Coordinates of C-alpha atoms in Angstrom, one line a residue:
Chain M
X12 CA -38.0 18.3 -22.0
X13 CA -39.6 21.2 -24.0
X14 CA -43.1 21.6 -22.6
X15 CA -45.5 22.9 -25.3
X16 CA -48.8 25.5 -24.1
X17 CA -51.4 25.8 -26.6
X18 CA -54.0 28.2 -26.2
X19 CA -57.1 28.7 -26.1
X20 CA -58.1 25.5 -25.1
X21 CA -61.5 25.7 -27.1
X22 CA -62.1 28.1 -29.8
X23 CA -65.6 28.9 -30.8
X24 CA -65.8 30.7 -34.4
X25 CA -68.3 30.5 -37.4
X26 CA -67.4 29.4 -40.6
X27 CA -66.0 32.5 -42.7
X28 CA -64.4 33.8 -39.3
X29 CA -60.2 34.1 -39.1
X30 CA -59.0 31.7 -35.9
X31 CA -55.8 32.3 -34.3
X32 CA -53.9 29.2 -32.3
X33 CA -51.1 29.7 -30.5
X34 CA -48.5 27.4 -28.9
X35 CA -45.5 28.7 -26.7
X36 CA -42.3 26.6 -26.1
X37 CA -40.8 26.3 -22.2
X38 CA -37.6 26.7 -24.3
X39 CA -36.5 27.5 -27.5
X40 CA -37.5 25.1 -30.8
X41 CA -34.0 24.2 -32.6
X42 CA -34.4 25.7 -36.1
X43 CA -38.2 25.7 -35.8
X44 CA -38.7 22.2 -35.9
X45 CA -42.7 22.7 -34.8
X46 CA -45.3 21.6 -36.4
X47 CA -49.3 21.9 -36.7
X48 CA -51.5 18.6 -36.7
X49 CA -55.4 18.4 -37.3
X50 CA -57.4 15.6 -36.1
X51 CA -60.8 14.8 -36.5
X52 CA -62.9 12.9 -34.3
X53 CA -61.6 8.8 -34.8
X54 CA -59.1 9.6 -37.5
X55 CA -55.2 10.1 -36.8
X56 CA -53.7 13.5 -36.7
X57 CA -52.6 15.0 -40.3
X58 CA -49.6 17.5 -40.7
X59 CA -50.6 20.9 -42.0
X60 CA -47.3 22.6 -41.0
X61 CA -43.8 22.3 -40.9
X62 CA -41.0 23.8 -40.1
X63 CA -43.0 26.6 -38.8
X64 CA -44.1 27.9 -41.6
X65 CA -44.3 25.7 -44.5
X66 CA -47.6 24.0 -45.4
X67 CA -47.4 20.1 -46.4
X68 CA -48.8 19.1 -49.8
X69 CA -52.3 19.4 -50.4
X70 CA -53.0 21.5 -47.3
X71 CA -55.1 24.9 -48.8
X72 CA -53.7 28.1 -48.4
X73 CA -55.8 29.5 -45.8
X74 CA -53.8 27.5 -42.9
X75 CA -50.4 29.2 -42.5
X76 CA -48.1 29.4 -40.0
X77 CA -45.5 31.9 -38.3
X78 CA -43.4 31.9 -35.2
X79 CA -39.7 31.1 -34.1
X80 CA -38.1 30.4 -31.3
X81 CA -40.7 30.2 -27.9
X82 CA -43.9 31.4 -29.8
X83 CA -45.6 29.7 -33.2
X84 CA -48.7 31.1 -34.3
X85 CA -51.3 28.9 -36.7
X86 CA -53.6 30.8 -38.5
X87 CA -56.9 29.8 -40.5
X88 CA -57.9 32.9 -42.7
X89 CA -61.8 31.9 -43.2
X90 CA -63.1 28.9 -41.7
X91 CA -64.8 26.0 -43.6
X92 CA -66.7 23.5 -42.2
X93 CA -64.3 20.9 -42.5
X94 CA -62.0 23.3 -40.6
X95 CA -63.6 22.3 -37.0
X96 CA -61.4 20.1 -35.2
X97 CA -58.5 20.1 -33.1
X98 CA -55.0 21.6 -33.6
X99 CA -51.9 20.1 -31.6
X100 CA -48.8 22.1 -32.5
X101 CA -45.7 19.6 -32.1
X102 CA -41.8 20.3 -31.7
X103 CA -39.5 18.2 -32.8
X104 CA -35.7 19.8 -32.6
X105 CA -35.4 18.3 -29.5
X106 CA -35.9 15.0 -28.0
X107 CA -38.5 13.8 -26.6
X108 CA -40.5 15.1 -28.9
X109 CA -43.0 16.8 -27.5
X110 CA -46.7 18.0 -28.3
X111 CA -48.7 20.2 -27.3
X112 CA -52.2 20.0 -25.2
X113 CA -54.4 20.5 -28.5
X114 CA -57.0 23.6 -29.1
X115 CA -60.1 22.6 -30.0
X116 CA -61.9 24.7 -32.9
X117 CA -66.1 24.3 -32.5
X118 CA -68.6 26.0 -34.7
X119 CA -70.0 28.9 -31.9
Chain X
X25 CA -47.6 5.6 -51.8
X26 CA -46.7 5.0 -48.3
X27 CA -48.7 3.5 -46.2
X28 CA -48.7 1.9 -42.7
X29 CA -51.4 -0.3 -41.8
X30 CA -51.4 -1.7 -38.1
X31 CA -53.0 -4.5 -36.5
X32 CA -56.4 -4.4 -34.6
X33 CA -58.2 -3.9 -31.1
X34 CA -56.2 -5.2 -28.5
X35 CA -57.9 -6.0 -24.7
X36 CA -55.6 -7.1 -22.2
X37 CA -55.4 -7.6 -18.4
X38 CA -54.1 -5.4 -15.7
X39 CA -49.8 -6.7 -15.5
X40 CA -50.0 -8.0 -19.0
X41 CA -48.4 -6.7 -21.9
X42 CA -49.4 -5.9 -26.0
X43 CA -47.3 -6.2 -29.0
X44 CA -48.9 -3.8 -32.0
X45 CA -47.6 -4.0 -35.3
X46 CA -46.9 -1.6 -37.9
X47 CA -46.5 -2.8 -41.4
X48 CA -45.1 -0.5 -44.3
X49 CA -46.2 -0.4 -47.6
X50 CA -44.6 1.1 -50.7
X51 CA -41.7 1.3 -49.3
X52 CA -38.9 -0.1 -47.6
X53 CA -39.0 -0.4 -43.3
X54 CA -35.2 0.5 -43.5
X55 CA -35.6 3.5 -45.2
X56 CA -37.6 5.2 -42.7
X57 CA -37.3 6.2 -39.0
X58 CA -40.3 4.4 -37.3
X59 CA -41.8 6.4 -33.9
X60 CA -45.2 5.7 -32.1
X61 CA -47.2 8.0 -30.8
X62 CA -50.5 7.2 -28.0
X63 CA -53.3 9.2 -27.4
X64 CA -55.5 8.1 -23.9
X65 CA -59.7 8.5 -24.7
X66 CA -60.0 12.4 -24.9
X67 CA -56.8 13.4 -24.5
X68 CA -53.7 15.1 -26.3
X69 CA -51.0 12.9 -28.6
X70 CA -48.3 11.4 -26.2
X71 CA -45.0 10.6 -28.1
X72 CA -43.3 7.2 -26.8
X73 CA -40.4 6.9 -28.7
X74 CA -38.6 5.9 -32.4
X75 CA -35.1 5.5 -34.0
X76 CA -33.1 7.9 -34.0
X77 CA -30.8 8.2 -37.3
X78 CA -28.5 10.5 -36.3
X79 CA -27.5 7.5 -33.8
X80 CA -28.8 4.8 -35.4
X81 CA -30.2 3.7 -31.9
X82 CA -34.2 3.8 -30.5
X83 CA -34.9 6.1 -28.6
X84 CA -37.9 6.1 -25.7
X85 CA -39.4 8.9 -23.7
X86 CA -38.6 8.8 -20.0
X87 CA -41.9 8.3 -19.0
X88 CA -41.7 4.8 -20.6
X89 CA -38.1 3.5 -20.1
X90 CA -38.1 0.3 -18.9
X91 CA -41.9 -0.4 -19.8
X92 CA -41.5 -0.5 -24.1
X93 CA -39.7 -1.9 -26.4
X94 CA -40.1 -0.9 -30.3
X95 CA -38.3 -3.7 -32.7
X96 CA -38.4 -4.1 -36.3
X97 CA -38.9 -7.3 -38.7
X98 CA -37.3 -5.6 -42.2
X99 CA -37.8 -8.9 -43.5
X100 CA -41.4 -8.0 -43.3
X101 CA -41.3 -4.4 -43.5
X102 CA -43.5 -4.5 -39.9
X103 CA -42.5 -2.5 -36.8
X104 CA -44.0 -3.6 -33.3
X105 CA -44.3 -1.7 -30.2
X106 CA -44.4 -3.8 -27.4
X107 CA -46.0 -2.3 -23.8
X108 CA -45.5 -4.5 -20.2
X109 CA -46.5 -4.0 -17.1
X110 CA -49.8 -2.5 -18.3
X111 CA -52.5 -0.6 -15.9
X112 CA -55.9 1.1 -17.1
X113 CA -53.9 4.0 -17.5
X114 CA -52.2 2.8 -20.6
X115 CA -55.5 2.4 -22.3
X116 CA -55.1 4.6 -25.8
X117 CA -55.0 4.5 -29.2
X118 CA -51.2 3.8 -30.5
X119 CA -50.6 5.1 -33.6
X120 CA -46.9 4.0 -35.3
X121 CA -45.9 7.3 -37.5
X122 CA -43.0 8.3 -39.6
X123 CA -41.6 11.3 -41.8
X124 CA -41.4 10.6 -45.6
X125 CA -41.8 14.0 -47.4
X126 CA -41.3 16.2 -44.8
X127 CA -39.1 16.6 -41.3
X128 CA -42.3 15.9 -39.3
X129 CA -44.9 13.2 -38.8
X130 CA -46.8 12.8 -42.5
X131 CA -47.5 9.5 -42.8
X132 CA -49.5 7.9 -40.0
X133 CA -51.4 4.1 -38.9
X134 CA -54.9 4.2 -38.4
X135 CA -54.2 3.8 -34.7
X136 CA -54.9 0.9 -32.7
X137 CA -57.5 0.6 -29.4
X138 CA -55.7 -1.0 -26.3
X139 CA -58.2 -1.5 -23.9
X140 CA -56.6 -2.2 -20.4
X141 CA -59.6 -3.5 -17.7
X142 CA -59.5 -6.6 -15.2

C-alpha cells in the first residue's frame, strides 16, 4: 500500500498570500495518478486536480499542480476567501487507493 | 448531470451492521465504477473499496475484508455498502463516489452519518 504524507499539517496564510501543499508518496504514483481534493466543513471533498497536473472543469486557474513520481506539489497563487479549507492529495495508480492525511489552510 | 444521492442518518448498535445506498442519476449504474469512501468525525478520507473494471470484480481495502460488502441493484441504478460487525470506531460519514469526466473521484454523495453507540 502507498502511504501518502502531506505537509504542513495546518497552513496559516492571508487571503492574497501564495500557499504551497505538498504530499510525498512511500512509493512511486503509476503515471501520476494523484489527485487534489478540497473539502469544506459538512460538504464532501471536490476534485481540483488530476493527473497531477491537470485542473477539473470549473476549478479557477490559481490552483495548479506539479509533481511526479514520490513528490506532487499543489499550489494556490493568491488566496480567496473561499480558498480556506482542507486539501487531501489522493493516488490512485495503485490499489488501495490511498489518501493522504489532509492540510488544513486557515486564514492567519 | 450525474448525480448520486444516498440515503440518510443511520444509528446502530455496537455488533450490528448498516446497509447505505447510493442511487445514480442521469446516468446508467452500469456505466460507472461505484467506490465508497468514509471519513471518521475530524479525520482524513478513508477509501473502503469499488469495482474494479479492469477485472470486472469489487475490490475492498484490507483493513475491511471480511467486514463489507458493496452490491449493486442496476435495476434501480442504487449501489449499497453494507458494514457488519460494527464498533464506535466505524462511526463516519460514508460517502459512495465515482469517476465520470475524469480518472479520479468527480462525482460524489452527500455523505451519510453512521452513528455507532450502545
Amino acid at each position: 500500500e502507498i502511504v501518502l504524507t502531506q505537509s504542513p499539517g495546518t497552513l496559516s496564510l492571508s487571503p492574497g498570500e501564495r500557499a504551497t501543499l505538498s504530499c510525498r508518496a512511500s512509493q512511486s504514483v503509476s503515471s501520476s495518478y494523484l489527485a487534489w481534493y478540497q473539502q469544506k466543513p459538512g460538504q464532501a471533498p471536490r476534485l481540483l486536480i488530476y493527473g497531477a497536473s491537470s485542473r477539473a472543469t470549473g476549478i479557477p486557474d490559481r490552483f495548479s499542480g506539479s509533481g511526479s513520481g514520490t513528490d506532487f506539489t499543489l499550489t494556490i497563487s493568491r488566496l480567496e476567501p473561499e480558498d480556506f479549507a482542507v486539501y487531501y492529495c489522493q493516488q490512485y495508480g495503485s490499489s488501495p487507493g490511498t489518501f493522504g492525511g489532509g492540510t488544513k489552510v486557515e486564514i492567519k | 448531470q450525474v448525480q448520486l444521492v444516498q440515503s440518510g442518518a443511520e444509528v446502530k448498535k455496537p455488533g450490528a451492521s448498516v446497509k447505505v445506498s447510493c442511487k445514480v442519476s442521469g446516468y446508467t449504474l452500469t456505466e460507472l465504477s461505484m467506490h465508497w469512501v468514509r471519513q471518521a468525525p475530524g479525520k482524513g478520507l478513508e477509501w473502503m473499496g469499488g469495482f474494479d473494471p479492469e477485472d470486472g470484480e469489487t475490490i475492498y481495502a484490507q483493513k475491511f475484508q471480511g467486514r463489507v460488502t458493496m452490491t449493486e441493484d442496476t435495476s434501480t441504478d442504487t449501489a449499497y455498502m453494507e458494514l457488519s460487525s460494527l464498533r464506535s470506531e466505524d462511526t463516519a460519514v460514508y460517502y459512495c463516489a465515482t469517476y465520470f469526466a475524469y480518472d479520479a473521484f468527480d462525482i460524489w454523495g452527500q455523505g451519510t452519518m453512521v452513528t455507532v453507540s450502545s
